Amino acid sequence: MIVRWGLGELGSALAELGVSRPFVFATARHDPLPLEAVGRWSDLPTERIADAAAASRAAGADVLVALGGGSPIDVGKAVSAEADLPLLSIPTTYSGAEWTAFYGIRDAGRHMRGGGAGARTEAIVYEPLLTLGLPRQETVGTALNALAHAAEALYVSERNEAADAHALAGAALVGRWLPAVVDRPDELGARTELLRGAAECGAALGASMLGLGHAMAQALGGTYGLPHGALNALCLPPALRFNEDTAPEAVARFGEALGADDPATRVEELAALGEFGRLRDLGVPEDELPAVAAAVVERAGAKSNPRQASPAEVEELLRSIW
């Protein structure tokens, strides 16, 4: 992965990719992006992946550029897989979506309508200035999503030493700098360090896999159109407690990175900065928790988890945060 810091490095990143005709995915508020593009797509999120891919081909694009949070980057990844074009991502949140070839397709109401893999994610440009003004809930939610990437990378079946190093570095940075950003949201230095932490967490994800916490968050978010970050903030603590007996060393290492003897409780403290409440506060119906639990255990993250969870066990975890 080519990684650069600062929009001033965008040209050099494109040059290193050997491309010069970018097609951009970004909402209208990012129109001033300093980039001469052969075309733009601002209908985001969108299910019209085939149309977007056709538009990029018709424009003669040789690279896709996705600017924004998880939704624009997921659309960029879906089109990358469809059109077989490299993707350069410019994230404006802390989600980490830029590191994987997997993507989800959501409708305008943010309900999941499909997904896949095979995106050619080849470059990332991080610009901390683009995170200034990110609302508190999105800041905390996407940072907790990043933190979940770090935690789960340490104990999923695909874990490895390279991913571990990124995970521990990322967890330490997120744990230290997220409270500072909440206290001083306009301080560029704090935003920069939090973004560096998110990048490390994303690299950990890119080298490993997701676990049970993410499987729960994905099933809930895709069903009810809820923010992925907020759901990770709620789902990671019970997933950590569920895995603690099976992967005690990994959970302890995660806690050390956070400077906490009880990492699940520390994650709850960080999540509380976003004031998300509980699943009931987000509109999740209690009587549908069994169906959600049944969907969770079929997800790849649940299958990569160190301890396989039954639908009944997942339902119990969901009820603990309902």
JSON list of C-alpha atoms in Angstrom, two decimals, residues 57 64 80 88 95 118 138 143 158 191 203 210 216 234 241 255 260 269 283 313:
[
{"chain": "A", "resi": 57, "resn": "ARG", "atom": "CA", "xyz": [-14.84, 3.79, -18.13]},
{"chain": "A", "resi": 64, "resn": "LEU", "atom": "CA", "xyz": [-10.42, 5.96, -8.91]},
{"chain": "A", "resi": 80, "resn": "SER", "atom": "CA", "xyz": [-12.77, -0.65, -8.39]},
{"chain": "A", "resi": 88, "resn": "LEU", "atom": "CA", "xyz": [-6.68, 5.80, -4.01]},
{"chain": "A", "resi": 95, "resn": "SER", "atom": "CA", "xyz": [-12.99, 4.25, 10.05]},
{"chain": "A", "resi": 118, "resn": "GLY", "atom": "CA", "xyz": [-11.73, -7.70, -4.98]},
{"chain": "A", "resi": 138, "resn": "GLU", "atom": "CA", "xyz": [-18.73, 10.61, 14.12]},
{"chain": "A", "resi": 143, "resn": "ALA", "atom": "CA", "xyz": [-12.33, 6.09, 16.23]},
{"chain": "A", "resi": 158, "resn": "GLU", "atom": "CA", "xyz": [-5.64, -14.80, 10.86]},
{"chain": "A", "resi": 191, "resn": "ARG", "atom": "CA", "xyz": [-6.53, 15.28, 15.22]},
{"chain": "A", "resi": 203, "resn": "ALA", "atom": "CA", "xyz": [-3.06, -1.45, 8.70]},
{"chain": "A", "resi": 210, "resn": "LEU", "atom": "CA", "xyz": [-12.40, -8.89, 11.72]},
{"chain": "A", "resi": 216, "resn": "MET", "atom": "CA", "xyz": [-22.37, -7.90, 15.56]},
{"chain": "A", "resi": 234, "resn": "LEU", "atom": "CA", "xyz": [-21.31, -0.63, 21.76]},
{"chain": "A", "resi": 241, "resn": "ARG", "atom": "CA", "xyz": [-15.38, -10.05, 27.59]},
{"chain": "A", "resi": 255, "resn": "GLY", "atom": "CA", "xyz": [-5.32, -3.51, 27.62]},
{"chain": "A", "resi": 260, "resn": "ALA", "atom": "CA", "xyz": [-5.85, -0.31, 31.36]},
{"chain": "A", "resi": 269, "resn": "GLU", "atom": "CA", "xyz": [-15.32, 4.82, 28.86]},
{"chain": "A", "resi": 283, "resn": "GLY", "atom": "CA", "xyz": [-34.18, 2.00, 17.66]},
{"chain": "A", "resi": 313, "resn": "GLU", "atom": "CA", "xyz": [-24.64, -16.64, 23.12]}
]
